[in-house]
Amino acid sequence: MKQEEIDWCLKIHEKIKAKKVYSHVAKPDLKIGYSRSLNEIEEFLKNNKYLTIFDWSLDVNTLIADLAEYYSAQKNLLLICHDLESWFEKRLIKRAVTKPEVVEKNIRKCAEKIVIIGEAYDNFSRMLAGEKFFTKKGSNSSHKRRVNSEEASSIQKSLDELKDENVLLGVMRILKKWMPDLDIQENTTIDIMKMPKQCFEELKILLGKA
């Protein structure tokens, strides 16, 4: 991102922290589920790890969604979460981040960072190409799913054609849920043979491949 864009995002963080009502739910260090805390997102901003305002907004929206789920039984706090979601959406609209053509372009930028493969020779060739190669630490045969290249290609094709922001959010949440060490901010190759079976099944359902 350009420095001006980073500064704008940081100002949004400051406004969230400054609004006393939001501080009841969005505490800077509060980490819910598999989302990043506000402070962690802020560190990513300062280290320029986001490609665009859009993928920064994905992290913020994921946090807000997890907060809403966490406070679902407390009506007053849940209403605050919904108000924060609405307020944040208005800031993005004002910034023109949510225009359809902008959203589609930025979804492509985010989705193309995720490459899922299913063949050993693909692993080697992509490593030679300099791509980060991700495998789940401590994985063993019980975690591996035997798949053919067609299954991996089918999932990858869905990612390549992705145009729905909510589906992209879902993909990122599933990957972070089952592969918490995965850093989706970098170009990442995921060997589907090392992917937990449930992760693969949830991706298939989300992407309509079940």
mmCIF file of C-alpha atoms in Angstrom:
data_model
loop_
_atom_site.group_PDB
_atom_site.id
_atom_site.type_symbol
_atom_site.label_atom_id
_atom_site.label_comp_id
_atom_site.label_asym_id
_atom_site.label_seq_id
_atom_site.Cartn_x
_atom_site.Cartn_y
_atom_site.Cartn_z
ATOM 1 C CA MET A 1 0.000 0.000 0.000
ATOM 2 C CA LYS A 2 0.996 3.625 -0.430
ATOM 3 C CA GLN A 3 1.914 5.491 2.747
ATOM 4 C CA GLU A 4 -1.169 7.690 2.375
ATOM 5 C CA GLU A 5 -3.362 4.567 2.376
ATOM 6 C CA ILE A 6 -1.597 3.136 5.420
ATOM 7 C CA ASP A 7 -2.063 6.446 7.257
ATOM 8 C CA TRP A 8 -5.785 6.423 6.405
ATOM 9 C CA CYS A 9 -6.189 2.894 7.785
ATOM 10 C CA LEU A 10 -4.293 3.816 10.952
ATOM 11 C CA LYS A 11 -6.634 6.788 11.439
ATOM 12 C CA ILE A 12 -9.582 4.384 11.294
ATOM 13 C CA HIS A 13 -7.919 2.335 14.044
ATOM 14 C CA GLU A 14 -7.462 5.461 16.149
ATOM 15 C CA LYS A 15 -11.125 6.395 15.688
ATOM 16 C CA ILE A 16 -12.258 2.922 16.762
ATOM 17 C CA LYS A 17 -10.081 3.146 19.881
ATOM 18 C CA ALA A 18 -11.264 6.698 20.603
ATOM 19 C CA LYS A 19 -14.973 5.795 20.444
ATOM 20 C CA LYS A 20 -15.690 4.777 24.015
ATOM 21 C CA VAL A 21 -18.712 2.680 23.047
ATOM 22 C CA TYR A 22 -16.621 0.550 20.660
ATOM 23 C CA SER A 23 -13.912 0.033 23.280
ATOM 24 C CA HIS A 24 -16.379 -2.173 25.164
ATOM 25 C CA VAL A 25 -16.124 -4.829 22.448
ATOM 26 C CA ALA A 26 -13.080 -4.058 20.274
ATOM 27 C CA LYS A 27 -10.326 -4.013 22.876
ATOM 28 C CA PRO A 28 -6.911 -3.517 21.178
ATOM 29 C CA ASP A 29 -5.386 -6.772 22.462
ATOM 30 C CA LEU A 30 -8.564 -8.870 22.404
ATOM 31 C CA LYS A 31 -8.130 -11.910 20.169
ATOM 32 C CA ILE A 32 -11.270 -13.871 19.271
ATOM 33 C CA GLY A 33 -11.253 -17.138 17.342
ATOM 34 C CA TYR A 34 -8.738 -17.120 14.501
ATOM 35 C CA SER A 35 -8.949 -13.427 13.691
ATOM 36 C CA ARG A 36 -6.161 -10.965 14.439
ATOM 37 C CA SER A 37 -6.586 -8.445 17.251
ATOM 38 C CA LEU A 38 -6.723 -4.719 16.449
ATOM 39 C CA ASN A 39 -3.128 -4.367 17.629
ATOM 40 C CA GLU A 40 -1.977 -7.238 15.414
ATOM 41 C CA ILE A 41 -3.757 -5.734 12.400
ATOM 42 C CA GLU A 42 -2.153 -2.394 13.222
ATOM 43 C CA GLU A 43 1.302 -4.005 13.275
ATOM 44 C CA PHE A 44 0.622 -5.534 9.855
ATOM 45 C CA LEU A 45 -0.271 -2.045 8.611
ATOM 46 C CA LYS A 46 2.864 -0.455 10.020
ATOM 47 C CA ASN A 47 4.984 -3.195 8.453
ATOM 48 C CA ASN A 48 3.180 -2.698 5.123
ATOM 49 C CA LYS A 49 2.032 -6.332 4.855
ATOM 50 C CA TYR A 50 -1.283 -5.544 3.157
ATOM 51 C CA LEU A 51 -1.457 -5.175 -0.618
ATOM 52 C CA THR A 52 -4.501 -2.902 -0.564
ATOM 53 C CA ILE A 53 -6.996 -1.224 1.763
ATOM 54 C CA PHE A 54 -9.360 -4.011 0.751
ATOM 55 C CA ASP A 55 -7.371 -6.896 2.235
ATOM 56 C CA TRP A 56 -6.780 -4.830 5.389
ATOM 57 C CA SER A 57 -10.580 -4.428 5.558
ATOM 58 C CA LEU A 58 -10.959 -8.222 5.298
ATOM 59 C CA ASP A 59 -8.992 -8.642 8.524
ATOM 60 C CA VAL A 60 -11.029 -5.936 10.279
ATOM 61 C CA ASN A 61 -14.339 -7.401 9.080
ATOM 62 C CA THR A 62 -13.260 -10.884 10.179
ATOM 63 C CA LEU A 63 -12.500 -9.523 13.647
ATOM 64 C CA ILE A 64 -15.869 -7.731 13.841
ATOM 65 C CA ALA A 65 -17.708 -10.901 12.727
ATOM 66 C CA ASP A 66 -15.907 -12.953 15.390
ATOM 67 C CA LEU A 67 -16.704 -10.313 18.023
ATOM 68 C CA ALA A 68 -20.400 -10.421 17.064
ATOM 69 C CA GLU A 69 -20.391 -14.206 17.409
ATOM 70 C CA TYR A 70 -18.556 -13.987 20.739
ATOM 71 C CA TYR A 71 -21.058 -11.471 22.170
ATOM 72 C CA SER A 72 -24.142 -13.023 20.553
ATOM 73 C CA ALA A 73 -25.740 -13.814 23.927
ATOM 74 C CA GLN A 74 -25.249 -10.257 25.241
ATOM 75 C CA LYS A 75 -27.726 -8.100 23.355
ATOM 76 C CA ASN A 76 -26.230 -4.703 24.219
ATOM 77 C CA LEU A 77 -22.711 -5.723 23.205
ATOM 78 C CA LEU A 78 -24.010 -7.452 20.080
ATOM 79 C CA LEU A 79 -25.736 -4.214 19.030
ATOM 80 C CA ILE A 80 -22.446 -2.378 19.500
ATOM 81 C CA CYS A 81 -20.753 -4.916 17.198
ATOM 82 C CA HIS A 82 -23.411 -4.353 14.538
ATOM 83 C CA ASP A 83 -23.032 -0.588 14.902
ATOM 84 C CA LEU A 84 -19.249 -0.908 14.533
ATOM 85 C CA GLU A 85 -19.749 -3.030 11.418
ATOM 86 C CA SER A 86 -22.068 -0.389 9.920
ATOM 87 C CA TRP A 87 -19.729 2.465 10.847
ATOM 88 C CA PHE A 88 -16.741 0.683 9.310
ATOM 89 C CA GLU A 89 -18.683 -0.092 6.126
ATOM 90 C CA LYS A 90 -19.583 3.592 5.743
ATOM 91 C CA ARG A 91 -15.908 4.557 6.028
ATOM 92 C CA LEU A 92 -15.056 2.071 3.257
ATOM 93 C CA ILE A 93 -17.881 3.341 1.044
ATOM 94 C CA LYS A 94 -16.694 6.906 1.523
ATOM 95 C CA ARG A 95 -13.221 5.760 0.524
ATOM 96 C CA ALA A 96 -14.752 3.984 -2.519
ATOM 97 C CA VAL A 97 -13.289 0.649 -1.403
ATOM 98 C CA THR A 98 -16.646 -1.094 -1.861
ATOM 99 C CA LYS A 99 -17.337 -0.112 -5.484
ATOM 100 C CA PRO A 100 -18.033 -3.372 -7.402
ATOM 101 C CA GLU A 101 -15.161 -2.933 -9.840
ATOM 102 C CA VAL A 102 -12.734 -2.100 -7.013
ATOM 103 C CA VAL A 103 -13.916 -5.033 -4.898
ATOM 104 C CA GLU A 104 -13.573 -7.501 -7.777
ATOM 105 C CA LYS A 105 -10.089 -6.255 -8.620
ATOM 106 C CA ASN A 106 -8.931 -6.532 -5.018
ATOM 107 C CA ILE A 107 -10.547 -9.944 -4.485
ATOM 108 C CA ARG A 108 -8.413 -11.130 -7.376
ATOM 109 C CA LYS A 109 -5.285 -9.687 -5.749
ATOM 110 C CA CYS A 110 -6.039 -11.516 -2.500
ATOM 111 C CA ALA A 111 -7.243 -14.818 -3.953
ATOM 112 C CA GLU A 112 -4.321 -15.194 -6.354
ATOM 113 C CA LYS A 113 -1.964 -15.301 -3.353
ATOM 114 C CA ILE A 114 -3.376 -18.727 -2.443
ATOM 115 C CA VAL A 115 -2.180 -21.631 -4.594
ATOM 116 C CA ILE A 116 -3.403 -25.148 -3.764
ATOM 117 C CA ILE A 117 -1.582 -28.061 -5.383
ATOM 118 C CA GLY A 118 -1.873 -31.837 -5.224
ATOM 119 C CA GLU A 119 1.150 -33.341 -6.969
ATOM 120 C CA ALA A 120 4.690 -33.798 -5.640
ATOM 121 C CA TYR A 121 6.350 -32.571 -8.829
ATOM 122 C CA ASP A 122 4.289 -29.378 -8.616
ATOM 123 C CA ASN A 123 5.677 -28.834 -5.116
ATOM 124 C CA PHE A 124 9.243 -29.013 -6.410
ATOM 125 C CA SER A 125 8.665 -26.806 -9.436
ATOM 126 C CA ARG A 126 6.943 -24.122 -7.379
ATOM 127 C CA MET A 127 9.734 -24.190 -4.798
ATOM 128 C CA LEU A 128 12.230 -23.658 -7.621
ATOM 129 C CA ALA A 129 10.122 -20.706 -8.750
ATOM 130 C CA GLY A 130 10.743 -19.117 -5.367
ATOM 131 C CA GLU A 131 7.271 -19.423 -3.879
ATOM 132 C CA LYS A 132 6.796 -19.866 -0.158
ATOM 133 C CA PHE A 133 5.899 -23.524 0.443
ATOM 134 C CA PHE A 134 3.560 -24.236 3.338
ATOM 135 C CA THR A 135 3.044 -27.551 5.089
ATOM 136 C CA LYS A 136 1.296 -28.099 8.399
ATOM 137 C CA LYS A 137 3.849 -28.505 11.191
ATOM 138 C CA GLY A 138 3.796 -31.850 12.922
ATOM 139 C CA SER A 139 1.540 -33.375 10.287
ATOM 140 C CA ASN A 140 1.526 -37.141 9.953
ATOM 141 C CA SER A 141 -0.204 -39.714 7.791
ATOM 142 C CA SER A 142 -3.412 -39.514 9.828
ATOM 143 C CA HIS A 143 -3.784 -35.841 8.872
ATOM 144 C CA LYS A 144 -3.116 -36.326 5.183
ATOM 145 C CA ARG A 145 -5.860 -36.704 2.650
ATOM 146 C CA ARG A 146 -5.211 -38.758 -0.454
ATOM 147 C CA VAL A 147 -6.461 -36.652 -3.340
ATOM 148 C CA ASN A 148 -5.784 -36.540 -7.030
ATOM 149 C CA SER A 149 -4.704 -33.502 -9.001
ATOM 150 C CA GLU A 150 -8.261 -33.027 -10.332
ATOM 151 C CA GLU A 151 -9.567 -32.294 -6.821
ATOM 152 C CA ALA A 152 -6.819 -29.773 -6.167
ATOM 153 C CA SER A 153 -7.377 -28.208 -9.598
ATOM 154 C CA SER A 154 -11.117 -27.936 -8.972
ATOM 155 C CA ILE A 155 -10.591 -26.016 -5.726
ATOM 156 C CA GLN A 156 -7.930 -23.823 -7.335
ATOM 157 C CA LYS A 157 -10.214 -23.055 -10.297
ATOM 158 C CA SER A 158 -12.896 -21.834 -7.877
ATOM 159 C CA LEU A 159 -10.337 -19.581 -6.195
ATOM 160 C CA ASP A 160 -9.186 -18.255 -9.569
ATOM 161 C CA GLU A 161 -12.783 -17.333 -10.470
ATOM 162 C CA LEU A 162 -13.708 -15.906 -7.061
ATOM 163 C CA LYS A 163 -15.714 -12.657 -7.164
ATOM 164 C CA ASP A 164 -17.635 -12.753 -3.876
ATOM 165 C CA GLU A 165 -16.055 -10.927 -0.933
ATOM 166 C CA ASN A 166 -17.945 -13.037 1.625
ATOM 167 C CA VAL A 167 -16.724 -16.284 0.052
ATOM 168 C CA LEU A 168 -13.150 -14.969 0.129
ATOM 169 C CA LEU A 169 -13.609 -14.136 3.812
ATOM 170 C CA GLY A 170 -14.878 -17.680 4.344
ATOM 171 C CA VAL A 171 -11.877 -19.209 2.577
ATOM 172 C CA MET A 172 -9.461 -17.179 4.682
ATOM 173 C CA ARG A 173 -11.244 -18.081 7.919
ATOM 174 C CA ILE A 174 -11.252 -21.813 7.081
ATOM 175 C CA LEU A 175 -7.546 -21.783 6.217
ATOM 176 C CA LYS A 176 -6.649 -19.878 9.399
ATOM 177 C CA LYS A 177 -8.863 -22.180 11.457
ATOM 178 C CA TRP A 178 -7.192 -25.405 10.346
ATOM 179 C CA MET A 179 -3.737 -24.056 9.479
ATOM 180 C CA PRO A 180 -3.122 -21.285 12.047
ATOM 181 C CA ASP A 181 0.559 -20.881 11.120
ATOM 182 C CA LEU A 182 -0.383 -19.983 7.560
ATOM 183 C CA ASP A 183 0.365 -16.362 6.632
ATOM 184 C CA ILE A 184 -2.055 -15.487 3.842
ATOM 185 C CA GLN A 185 -0.485 -12.052 3.500
ATOM 186 C CA GLU A 186 2.329 -13.683 1.512
ATOM 187 C CA ASN A 187 2.173 -15.664 -1.724
ATOM 188 C CA THR A 188 1.616 -19.126 -0.321
ATOM 189 C CA THR A 189 1.580 -22.566 -1.898
ATOM 190 C CA ILE A 190 -0.440 -25.110 0.088
ATOM 191 C CA ASP A 191 0.203 -28.799 -0.505
ATOM 192 C CA ILE A 192 -3.261 -30.318 -0.345
ATOM 193 C CA MET A 193 -1.705 -33.632 0.747
ATOM 194 C CA LYS A 194 -0.641 -31.907 3.982
ATOM 195 C CA MET A 195 -3.956 -30.119 4.487
ATOM 196 C CA PRO A 196 -6.186 -31.455 7.322
ATOM 197 C CA LYS A 197 -9.052 -33.443 5.820
ATOM 198 C CA GLN A 198 -11.718 -31.322 7.513
ATOM 199 C CA CYS A 199 -10.152 -28.148 6.114
ATOM 200 C CA PHE A 200 -10.348 -29.551 2.591
ATOM 201 C CA GLU A 201 -13.962 -30.681 3.087
ATOM 202 C CA GLU A 202 -15.022 -27.273 4.435
ATOM 203 C CA LEU A 203 -13.408 -25.544 1.458
ATOM 204 C CA LYS A 204 -15.247 -27.887 -0.923
ATOM 205 C CA ILE A 205 -18.590 -27.090 0.717
ATOM 206 C CA LEU A 206 -17.940 -23.331 0.741
ATOM 207 C CA LEU A 207 -16.844 -23.307 -2.900
ATOM 208 C CA GLY A 208 -19.672 -25.598 -3.999
ATOM 209 C CA LYS A 209 -17.457 -28.561 -4.863
ATOM 210 C CA ALA A 210 -18.842 -31.088 -2.349
#
